[in-house]
Amino acid sequence: MITTQTFILVLSAGSLVAALITYIIVKAEKQRCKLITDQNLMLQTELNQERQLLAEKQNAFIEMDKQFTTLQAEYKNLVQRFEELKDNRAKEEERFEHLAAKIIERKTSKFDHQHKEGIKEILAPLKERLKHFEEKVEFSNKASLERHSSLREQIHMLTQLNEKITKEAHNLTRALKSDTKKQGNWGELILESILDKSGLEKGREYHVQKSLHDDEGRRFQPDVIIDIPDGKKMIIDSKVSLVAYEKWINSEDEEEVVQALKMHAKSIKQHIDGLADKNYHDLYKIESPDFVLMFIPIDTAFSSALSGDQGLYQYAFDKHIVIVTPSTLLATLKTVETMWRNDKQNRYAIDIAVEAGKMYDKFSNFVQDMEKMGRQLDTVKGSFSDAMNKMSTGSGNLIRRAEKLKQLGAKASKTLPEHLVALQD
């Protein structure tokens, strides 16, 4: 039989085993909760990164939508101005025709060949200026319509370009990671492809690999120099950093991922420091904005670097450098292209105003010439009336005396007009 002491020992041992099992279960549950928490944090970090990428793209689309709205307003204004100019032209032509017809009808029913040639000489320059003026207005209107229709295509192109560059970047990362020279060439190639799609013209609005010298005679060769209206300049330099980025993409261990992100951010920081030491923004002095654009050809390469160092963007900005990626750079270049387009439209408006002023001055001179011609016709008509009076009316007029001489026996082979002779009765 089991004694009381033995029973107590068995009961104590059972309690100890139960407590040990409970401790093991609780510890396992805590570890599972910690693992779930770590996974949630990692997923939240990835979600934040994707949200940041989405926000950047949304901002780019918002900027494009603003530009689209601005172009719509500009197009509407141009159409309205064009219609007003057409109405004014029609009114001026109608007024001119009415005035010319009234003057001609009032003064005389006939013009000799000399008068007709004189009017042609006056009207020909006016007609030519009107034609030139109309061509400029139609050209400006057509250009605005073309830009309006192509803006939607450019917005769609921005999305496709970003997706294409990202896909190509991942495919080329492994091939380029061991060759720094090829990395640089590839980055410049991506940069030039974005410039080709920006609407800016190479050699006119931007220049590639142009050599510059500072005050000390040192030679610099930035990747791209963008010309901005009013003589301003903006410099873009491409920087590619793929080694640590490739490790981050392919790492499965959490510690390796964190370490790769830090190394990737450090690599980009080194590019920032190297670019800042060149002081590109000082080469053009007051002609250049107080910053340089550092182009990273992969959007996710920059966003991942920010995950490794959230102060990276501000670090670059403090050194007069603004980091851009394909999506943000294209939006920036589109803004510059819009500035150039507005500058051209302003020049067209000035030319139109000058031509309109010349046309008005010419028309004013023409009206003055017509009024002068009318006064001259009045003078001729008055002189003609005086001569006719002396010849056919009044006492002792020439026709009366000529007829009297004929009656007295003067020999003549011709006779005077009967209606003039009848006036003498």
Short mmCIF file of C-alpha atoms in Angstrom, two decimals:
data_model
loop_
_atom_site.label_atom_id
_atom_site.label_comp_id
_atom_site.label_asym_id
_atom_site.label_seq_id
_atom_site.Cartn_x
_atom_site.Cartn_y
_atom_site.Cartn_z
CA MET A 1 0.00 0.00 0.00
CA ILE A 2 1.08 3.60 -0.75
CA THR A 3 1.94 5.49 2.38
CA THR A 4 0.93 9.08 3.01
CA GLN A 5 4.51 10.25 2.58
CA THR A 6 4.84 8.49 -0.76
CA PHE A 7 1.58 9.99 -1.95
CA ILE A 8 2.76 13.47 -1.02
CA LEU A 9 6.02 12.95 -2.92
CA VAL A 10 4.18 11.75 -6.01
CA LEU A 11 1.79 14.68 -5.80
CA SER A 12 4.69 17.16 -5.46
CA ALA A 13 6.50 15.63 -8.40
CA GLY A 14 3.36 15.89 -10.52
CA SER A 15 2.92 19.54 -9.62
CA LEU A 16 6.54 20.24 -10.50
CA VAL A 17 6.19 18.53 -13.86
CA ALA A 18 2.97 20.45 -14.56
CA ALA A 19 4.66 23.75 -13.68
CA LEU A 20 7.62 22.90 -15.91
CA ILE A 21 5.32 22.05 -18.83
CA THR A 22 3.38 25.28 -18.27
CA TYR A 23 6.64 27.29 -18.26
CA ILE A 24 7.79 25.65 -21.50
CA ILE A 25 4.43 26.34 -23.18
CA VAL A 26 4.40 29.99 -22.03
CA LYS A 27 7.97 30.54 -23.19
CA ALA A 28 7.22 28.98 -26.58
CA GLU A 29 4.15 31.18 -26.91
CA LYS A 30 6.19 34.30 -26.06
CA GLN A 31 8.77 33.38 -28.69
CA ARG A 32 6.01 32.80 -31.23
CA CYS A 33 4.48 36.20 -30.35
CA LYS A 34 7.89 37.88 -30.68
CA LEU A 35 8.40 36.23 -34.08
CA ILE A 36 4.95 37.40 -35.21
CA THR A 37 5.70 40.90 -33.90
CA ASP A 38 9.02 41.00 -35.78
CA GLN A 39 7.31 39.80 -38.94
CA ASN A 40 4.64 42.46 -38.52
CA LEU A 41 7.31 45.16 -38.11
CA MET A 42 9.07 43.96 -41.24
CA LEU A 43 5.80 43.88 -43.17
CA GLN A 44 4.94 47.36 -41.85
CA THR A 45 8.34 48.63 -43.03
CA GLU A 46 7.73 47.17 -46.49
CA LEU A 47 4.23 48.65 -46.49
CA ASN A 48 5.62 52.09 -45.58
CA GLN A 49 8.15 51.82 -48.39
CA GLU A 50 5.44 50.93 -50.90
CA ARG A 51 3.27 53.77 -49.59
CA GLN A 52 6.16 56.19 -50.01
CA LEU A 53 6.71 55.00 -53.59
CA LEU A 54 3.00 55.31 -54.27
CA ALA A 55 2.97 58.82 -52.78
CA GLU A 56 5.89 59.89 -54.97
CA LYS A 57 4.15 58.60 -58.08
CA GLN A 58 0.86 60.17 -57.03
CA ASN A 59 2.66 63.50 -56.54
CA ALA A 60 4.15 63.18 -60.01
CA PHE A 61 0.73 62.50 -61.49
CA ILE A 62 -0.77 65.41 -59.53
CA GLU A 63 1.93 67.71 -60.93
CA MET A 64 1.19 66.44 -64.44
CA ASP A 65 -2.52 67.01 -63.87
CA LYS A 66 -1.79 70.59 -62.78
CA GLN A 67 0.27 71.12 -65.93
CA PHE A 68 -2.56 69.62 -67.98
CA THR A 69 -5.06 72.02 -66.37
CA THR A 70 -2.71 74.95 -67.03
CA LEU A 71 -2.35 73.95 -70.68
CA GLN A 72 -6.13 73.67 -71.01
CA ALA A 73 -6.50 77.20 -69.67
CA GLU A 74 -3.76 78.48 -71.98
CA TYR A 75 -5.39 76.73 -74.94
CA LYS A 76 -8.78 78.23 -74.07
CA ASN A 77 -7.23 81.70 -73.80
CA LEU A 78 -5.47 81.30 -77.15
CA VAL A 79 -8.69 80.18 -78.83
CA GLN A 80 -10.53 83.12 -77.31
CA ARG A 81 -7.81 85.56 -78.43
CA PHE A 82 -7.81 84.01 -81.89
CA GLU A 83 -11.59 84.43 -82.19
CA GLU A 84 -11.36 88.02 -80.96
CA LEU A 85 -8.65 88.78 -83.50
CA LYS A 86 -10.74 87.20 -86.26
CA ASP A 87 -13.76 89.26 -85.23
CA ASN A 88 -11.69 92.45 -85.08
CA ARG A 89 -10.17 91.70 -88.45
CA ALA A 90 -13.60 91.06 -89.99
CA LYS A 91 -14.95 94.28 -88.49
CA GLU A 92 -11.96 96.29 -89.73
CA GLU A 93 -12.28 94.78 -93.21
CA GLU A 94 -16.01 95.53 -93.26
CA ARG A 95 -15.41 99.04 -92.01
CA PHE A 96 -12.68 99.58 -94.58
CA GLU A 97 -14.81 98.24 -97.43
CA HIS A 98 -17.74 100.41 -96.38
CA LEU A 99 -15.52 103.47 -96.02
CA ALA A 100 -13.79 102.89 -99.35
CA ALA A 101 -17.08 102.27 -101.15
CA LYS A 102 -18.63 105.34 -99.58
CA ILE A 103 -15.72 107.58 -100.55
CA ILE A 104 -15.51 106.23 -104.08
CA GLU A 105 -19.29 106.39 -104.58
CA ARG A 106 -19.48 109.93 -103.22
CA LYS A 107 -16.53 111.35 -105.09
CA THR A 108 -16.59 109.72 -108.50
CA SER A 109 -17.80 106.68 -110.38
CA LYS A 110 -14.59 106.23 -112.29
CA PHE A 111 -10.88 106.00 -111.55
CA ASP A 112 -8.29 106.09 -114.20
CA HIS A 113 -5.52 103.49 -114.42
CA GLN A 114 -3.13 105.60 -112.37
CA HIS A 115 -5.55 105.81 -109.43
CA LYS A 116 -6.14 102.06 -109.48
CA GLU A 117 -2.43 101.34 -109.43
CA GLY A 118 -2.02 103.73 -106.50
CA ILE A 119 -4.66 101.89 -104.49
CA LYS A 120 -3.00 98.55 -105.25
CA GLU A 121 0.31 99.86 -103.95
CA ILE A 122 -1.40 100.93 -100.73
CA LEU A 123 -3.41 97.72 -100.23
CA ALA A 124 -0.69 95.20 -101.15
CA PRO A 125 1.51 95.74 -98.03
CA LEU A 126 -1.58 95.78 -95.80
CA LYS A 127 -2.84 92.52 -97.30
CA GLU A 128 0.59 90.92 -96.86
CA ARG A 129 0.78 91.97 -93.21
CA LEU A 130 -2.74 90.66 -92.57
CA LYS A 131 -1.78 87.32 -94.11
CA HIS A 132 1.45 87.15 -92.07
CA PHE A 133 -0.46 88.03 -88.90
CA GLU A 134 -3.08 85.33 -89.54
CA GLU A 135 -0.40 82.70 -90.17
CA LYS A 136 1.25 83.48 -86.83
CA VAL A 137 -2.06 83.22 -84.96
CA GLU A 138 -2.91 79.92 -86.67
CA PHE A 139 0.57 78.54 -85.97
CA SER A 140 0.30 79.40 -82.27
CA ASN A 141 -3.18 77.87 -82.09
CA LYS A 142 -2.06 74.68 -83.88
CA ALA A 143 0.96 74.28 -81.59
CA SER A 144 -1.26 74.61 -78.52
CA LEU A 145 -3.66 71.95 -79.87
CA GLU A 146 -0.79 69.54 -80.53
CA ARG A 147 0.61 70.01 -77.01
CA HIS A 148 -2.86 69.54 -75.54
CA SER A 149 -3.42 66.22 -77.34
CA SER A 150 0.05 64.88 -76.53
CA LEU A 151 -0.04 65.64 -72.79
CA ARG A 152 -2.18 62.58 -71.98
CA GLU A 153 0.19 60.38 -73.97
CA GLN A 154 3.13 61.80 -72.04
CA ILE A 155 1.45 61.04 -68.69
CA HIS A 156 0.80 57.46 -69.80
CA MET A 157 4.37 57.26 -71.07
CA LEU A 158 5.67 58.34 -67.63
CA THR A 159 4.02 55.34 -65.97
CA GLN A 160 5.24 52.89 -68.61
CA LEU A 161 8.75 54.34 -68.55
CA ASN A 162 9.00 54.00 -64.77
CA GLU A 163 7.86 50.35 -64.88
CA LYS A 164 10.19 49.57 -67.78
CA ILE A 165 13.23 51.17 -66.12
CA THR A 166 12.57 49.36 -62.84
CA LYS A 167 12.27 45.99 -64.62
CA GLU A 168 15.40 46.61 -66.69
CA ALA A 169 17.27 47.75 -63.60
CA HIS A 170 16.62 44.48 -61.76
CA ASN A 171 17.64 42.45 -64.82
CA LEU A 172 20.88 44.41 -65.28
CA THR A 173 21.87 44.64 -61.63
CA ARG A 174 23.68 41.31 -61.53
CA ALA A 175 25.41 41.93 -64.86
CA LEU A 176 26.67 45.37 -63.87
CA LYS A 177 27.50 45.00 -60.19
CA SER A 178 31.14 44.00 -60.79
CA ASP A 179 31.97 46.68 -63.36
CA THR A 180 31.86 50.28 -62.09
CA LYS A 181 32.49 51.74 -65.57
CA LYS A 182 29.57 49.82 -67.05
CA GLN A 183 27.38 50.94 -64.16
CA GLY A 184 28.17 54.57 -64.94
CA ASN A 185 27.55 54.11 -68.66
CA TRP A 186 24.26 52.38 -67.97
CA GLY A 187 23.13 55.20 -65.64
CA GLU A 188 23.98 57.80 -68.30
CA LEU A 189 22.06 55.74 -70.88
CA ILE A 190 18.93 55.74 -68.69
CA LEU A 191 19.38 59.48 -68.10
CA GLU A 192 19.57 60.19 -71.85
CA SER A 193 16.48 58.05 -72.52
CA ILE A 194 14.51 60.19 -70.04
CA LEU A 195 15.84 63.37 -71.64
CA ASP A 196 14.72 62.09 -75.05
CA LYS A 197 11.18 61.69 -73.72
CA SER A 198 11.07 65.02 -71.87
CA GLY A 199 10.28 67.17 -74.90
CA LEU A 200 13.55 69.10 -74.54
CA GLU A 201 15.89 69.22 -77.55
CA LYS A 202 19.51 68.12 -77.26
CA GLY A 203 21.94 70.90 -78.13
CA ARG A 204 19.26 73.54 -77.65
CA GLU A 205 17.62 73.08 -74.21
CA TYR A 206 20.22 70.65 -72.80
CA HIS A 207 23.85 69.62 -73.40
CA VAL A 208 25.56 66.27 -72.66
CA GLN A 209 29.15 65.89 -71.37
CA LYS A 210 29.97 69.57 -71.89
CA SER A 211 33.39 70.61 -70.55
CA LEU A 212 33.55 73.50 -68.06
CA HIS A 213 36.35 75.23 -66.15
CA ASP A 214 36.23 76.92 -62.76
CA ASP A 215 38.07 80.08 -61.69
CA GLU A 216 41.20 78.04 -60.95
CA GLY A 217 41.25 76.49 -64.41
CA ARG A 218 40.16 73.02 -63.32
CA ARG A 219 38.18 71.07 -65.92
CA PHE A 220 34.76 69.59 -65.12
CA GLN A 221 32.43 67.54 -67.28
CA PRO A 222 28.95 67.07 -65.74
CA ASP A 223 26.69 64.51 -67.39
CA VAL A 224 23.96 66.97 -68.41
CA ILE A 225 23.45 70.75 -68.33
CA ILE A 226 19.84 71.93 -68.65
CA ASP A 227 19.18 75.43 -70.01
CA ILE A 228 16.30 77.28 -68.31
CA PRO A 229 14.57 80.41 -69.70
CA ASP A 230 16.20 83.76 -68.80
CA GLY A 231 19.70 82.27 -69.12
CA LYS A 232 19.58 79.95 -66.08
CA LYS A 233 21.38 76.57 -65.93
CA MET A 234 20.67 73.32 -64.04
CA ILE A 235 23.20 70.47 -63.75
CA ILE A 236 22.36 66.74 -63.58
CA ASP A 237 24.92 64.08 -62.66
CA SER A 238 24.16 60.33 -62.76
CA LYS A 239 25.33 58.09 -59.92
CA VAL A 240 24.88 54.30 -59.83
CA SER A 241 25.38 52.11 -56.73
CA LEU A 242 24.40 48.46 -57.24
CA VAL A 243 26.65 46.17 -55.18
CA ALA A 244 24.98 46.59 -51.78
CA TYR A 245 21.61 47.05 -53.46
CA GLU A 246 21.95 43.64 -55.14
CA LYS A 247 22.83 42.06 -51.79
CA TRP A 248 19.73 43.62 -50.25
CA ILE A 249 17.53 42.22 -53.03
CA ASN A 250 18.91 38.68 -52.78
CA SER A 251 19.42 38.43 -49.00
CA GLU A 252 17.02 36.19 -47.10
CA ASP A 253 18.56 36.56 -43.65
CA GLU A 254 17.15 39.51 -41.69
CA GLU A 255 20.52 40.61 -40.36
CA GLU A 256 22.02 40.51 -43.84
CA VAL A 257 19.11 42.60 -45.14
CA VAL A 258 19.66 45.28 -42.48
CA GLN A 259 23.41 45.29 -43.06
CA ALA A 260 22.97 45.50 -46.85
CA LEU A 261 20.60 48.47 -46.49
CA LYS A 262 23.13 50.31 -44.33
CA MET A 263 25.93 49.61 -46.82
CA HIS A 264 23.70 50.73 -49.70
CA ALA A 265 22.86 54.00 -47.92
CA LYS A 266 26.55 54.50 -47.11
CA SER A 267 27.49 53.99 -50.79
CA ILE A 268 24.99 56.65 -51.89
CA LYS A 269 26.33 58.98 -49.19
CA GLN A 270 29.80 58.59 -50.66
CA HIS A 271 28.42 59.57 -54.08
CA ILE A 272 26.80 62.62 -52.47
CA ASP A 273 30.08 63.66 -50.85
CA GLY A 274 32.00 63.22 -54.11
CA LEU A 275 29.47 65.25 -56.07
CA ALA A 276 29.37 67.98 -53.41
CA ASP A 277 33.16 68.36 -53.57
CA LYS A 278 32.92 69.32 -57.25
CA ASN A 279 30.79 72.41 -56.45
CA TYR A 280 29.01 72.22 -59.80
CA HIS A 281 26.43 74.77 -58.64
CA ASP A 282 29.20 77.42 -58.44
CA LEU A 283 30.35 76.99 -62.06
CA TYR A 284 27.60 79.24 -63.45
CA LYS A 285 27.44 81.58 -60.42
CA ILE A 286 24.15 83.48 -60.41
CA GLU A 287 23.02 81.73 -63.63
CA SER A 288 22.58 78.42 -61.80
CA PRO A 289 20.15 77.37 -59.02
CA ASP A 290 21.85 76.73 -55.69
CA PHE A 291 21.70 72.94 -56.10
CA VAL A 292 22.69 70.05 -58.38
CA LEU A 293 20.42 67.12 -59.33
CA MET A 294 21.94 63.71 -58.51
CA PHE A 295 20.20 61.10 -60.66
CA ILE A 296 19.74 57.53 -59.34
CA PRO A 297 18.40 55.42 -62.25
CA ILE A 298 16.38 52.98 -60.07
CA ASP A 299 13.46 54.26 -57.98
CA THR A 300 13.59 51.38 -55.51
CA ALA A 301 17.35 51.83 -55.07
CA PHE A 302 16.72 55.29 -53.62
CA SER A 303 13.66 54.30 -51.56
CA SER A 304 15.53 51.32 -50.07
CA ALA A 305 18.48 53.58 -49.21
CA LEU A 306 16.06 55.85 -47.34
CA SER A 307 14.98 52.82 -45.33
CA GLY A 308 18.59 52.29 -44.36
CA ASP A 309 19.15 56.00 -43.58
CA GLN A 310 16.06 58.20 -43.28
CA GLY A 311 18.18 61.33 -43.10
CA LEU A 312 19.81 60.67 -46.47
CA TYR A 313 17.69 63.14 -48.46
CA GLN A 314 18.29 65.97 -45.99
CA TYR A 315 21.99 65.08 -45.87
CA ALA A 316 22.18 65.59 -49.63
CA PHE A 317 20.08 68.76 -49.54
CA ASP A 318 22.38 70.32 -46.94
CA LYS A 319 25.19 69.83 -49.47
CA HIS A 320 23.20 71.59 -52.24
CA ILE A 321 22.23 68.30 -53.88
CA VAL A 322 18.71 67.12 -54.72
CA ILE A 323 18.33 63.39 -55.34
CA VAL A 324 16.03 62.44 -58.24
CA THR A 325 14.88 59.14 -59.74
CA PRO A 326 13.39 58.40 -63.19
CA SER A 327 9.83 59.32 -62.16
CA THR A 328 10.71 62.53 -60.30
CA LEU A 329 13.31 63.61 -62.88
CA LEU A 330 10.87 63.27 -65.79
CA ALA A 331 8.32 65.38 -63.90
CA THR A 332 11.03 68.00 -63.28
CA LEU A 333 12.11 68.02 -66.94
CA LYS A 334 8.47 68.31 -68.05
CA THR A 335 8.20 71.40 -65.84
CA VAL A 336 11.27 72.88 -67.55
CA GLU A 337 9.79 72.02 -70.96
CA THR A 338 6.58 73.81 -69.95
CA MET A 339 8.64 76.86 -68.94
CA TRP A 340 10.27 76.89 -72.39
CA ARG A 341 6.89 76.47 -74.08
CA ASN A 342 5.42 79.38 -72.11
CA ASP A 343 8.48 81.46 -72.96
CA LYS A 344 7.96 80.78 -76.68
CA GLN A 345 4.26 81.61 -76.41
CA ASN A 346 5.12 84.90 -74.71
CA ARG A 347 7.48 85.72 -77.57
CA TYR A 348 4.74 84.86 -80.08
CA ALA A 349 2.33 87.13 -78.21
CA ILE A 350 4.84 89.99 -78.40
CA ASP A 351 5.35 89.39 -82.14
CA ILE A 352 1.58 89.34 -82.66
CA ALA A 353 1.19 92.59 -80.74
CA VAL A 354 3.96 94.23 -82.80
CA GLU A 355 2.44 93.03 -86.07
CA ALA A 356 -1.00 94.19 -84.97
CA GLY A 357 0.42 97.62 -84.15
CA LYS A 358 2.13 97.83 -87.54
CA MET A 359 -1.08 96.76 -89.26
CA TYR A 360 -3.08 99.40 -87.38
CA ASP A 361 -0.53 102.11 -88.24
CA LYS A 362 -0.55 101.08 -91.89
CA PHE A 363 -4.35 101.08 -92.00
CA SER A 364 -4.42 104.51 -90.34
CA ASN A 365 -2.06 105.82 -93.03
CA PHE A 366 -4.24 104.25 -95.70
CA VAL A 367 -7.38 105.97 -94.34
CA GLN A 368 -5.52 109.29 -94.29
CA ASP A 369 -4.44 108.75 -97.92
CA MET A 370 -8.03 107.96 -98.91
CA GLU A 371 -9.29 111.12 -97.21
CA LYS A 372 -6.56 113.12 -98.95
CA MET A 373 -7.57 111.56 -102.26
CA GLY A 374 -11.19 112.54 -101.56
CA ARG A 375 -10.20 116.13 -100.90
CA GLN A 376 -8.19 116.16 -104.12
CA LEU A 377 -11.20 114.81 -106.01
CA ASP A 378 -13.34 117.56 -104.50
CA THR A 379 -10.80 120.12 -105.70
CA VAL A 380 -10.74 118.62 -109.20
CA LYS A 381 -14.53 118.48 -109.27
CA GLY A 382 -14.75 122.13 -108.18
CA SER A 383 -12.24 123.20 -110.81
CA PHE A 384 -14.18 121.22 -113.41
CA SER A 385 -17.46 122.93 -112.42
CA ASP A 386 -15.84 126.39 -112.60
CA ALA A 387 -14.42 125.64 -116.05
CA MET A 388 -17.78 124.36 -117.30
CA ASN A 389 -19.53 127.46 -115.98
CA LYS A 390 -17.09 129.72 -117.79
CA MET A 391 -17.48 127.68 -120.95
CA SER A 392 -21.26 127.13 -121.14
CA THR A 393 -23.16 129.38 -118.68
CA GLY A 394 -23.16 133.01 -117.69
CA SER A 395 -23.10 136.10 -119.91
CA GLY A 396 -20.38 136.12 -122.53
CA ASN A 397 -19.53 132.40 -122.12
CA LEU A 398 -17.34 130.76 -124.73
CA ILE A 399 -20.05 128.57 -126.30
CA ARG A 400 -22.39 131.56 -126.83
CA ARG A 401 -19.56 133.54 -128.48
CA ALA A 402 -18.50 130.57 -130.64
CA GLU A 403 -22.06 130.03 -131.88
CA LYS A 404 -22.39 133.76 -132.63
CA LEU A 405 -19.23 133.63 -134.74
CA LYS A 406 -20.67 130.63 -136.63
CA GLN A 407 -23.91 132.52 -137.22
CA LEU A 408 -21.88 135.45 -138.57
CA GLY A 409 -20.43 133.15 -141.24
CA ALA A 410 -17.42 131.42 -139.63
CA LYS A 411 -16.56 128.25 -141.56
CA ALA A 412 -16.39 125.06 -139.36
CA SER A 413 -16.46 121.33 -140.17
CA LYS A 414 -17.69 120.25 -136.74
CA THR A 415 -20.46 121.30 -134.36
CA LEU A 416 -20.60 121.76 -130.60
CA PRO A 417 -22.64 119.31 -128.45
CA GLU A 418 -26.34 120.08 -128.79
CA HIS A 419 -27.08 119.95 -125.03
CA LEU A 420 -24.50 122.71 -124.44
CA VAL A 421 -25.84 124.81 -127.32
CA ALA A 422 -29.37 124.35 -125.94
CA LEU A 423 -28.30 125.97 -122.68
CA GLN A 424 -27.77 129.25 -124.56
CA ASP A 425 -31.47 129.59 -125.53
#
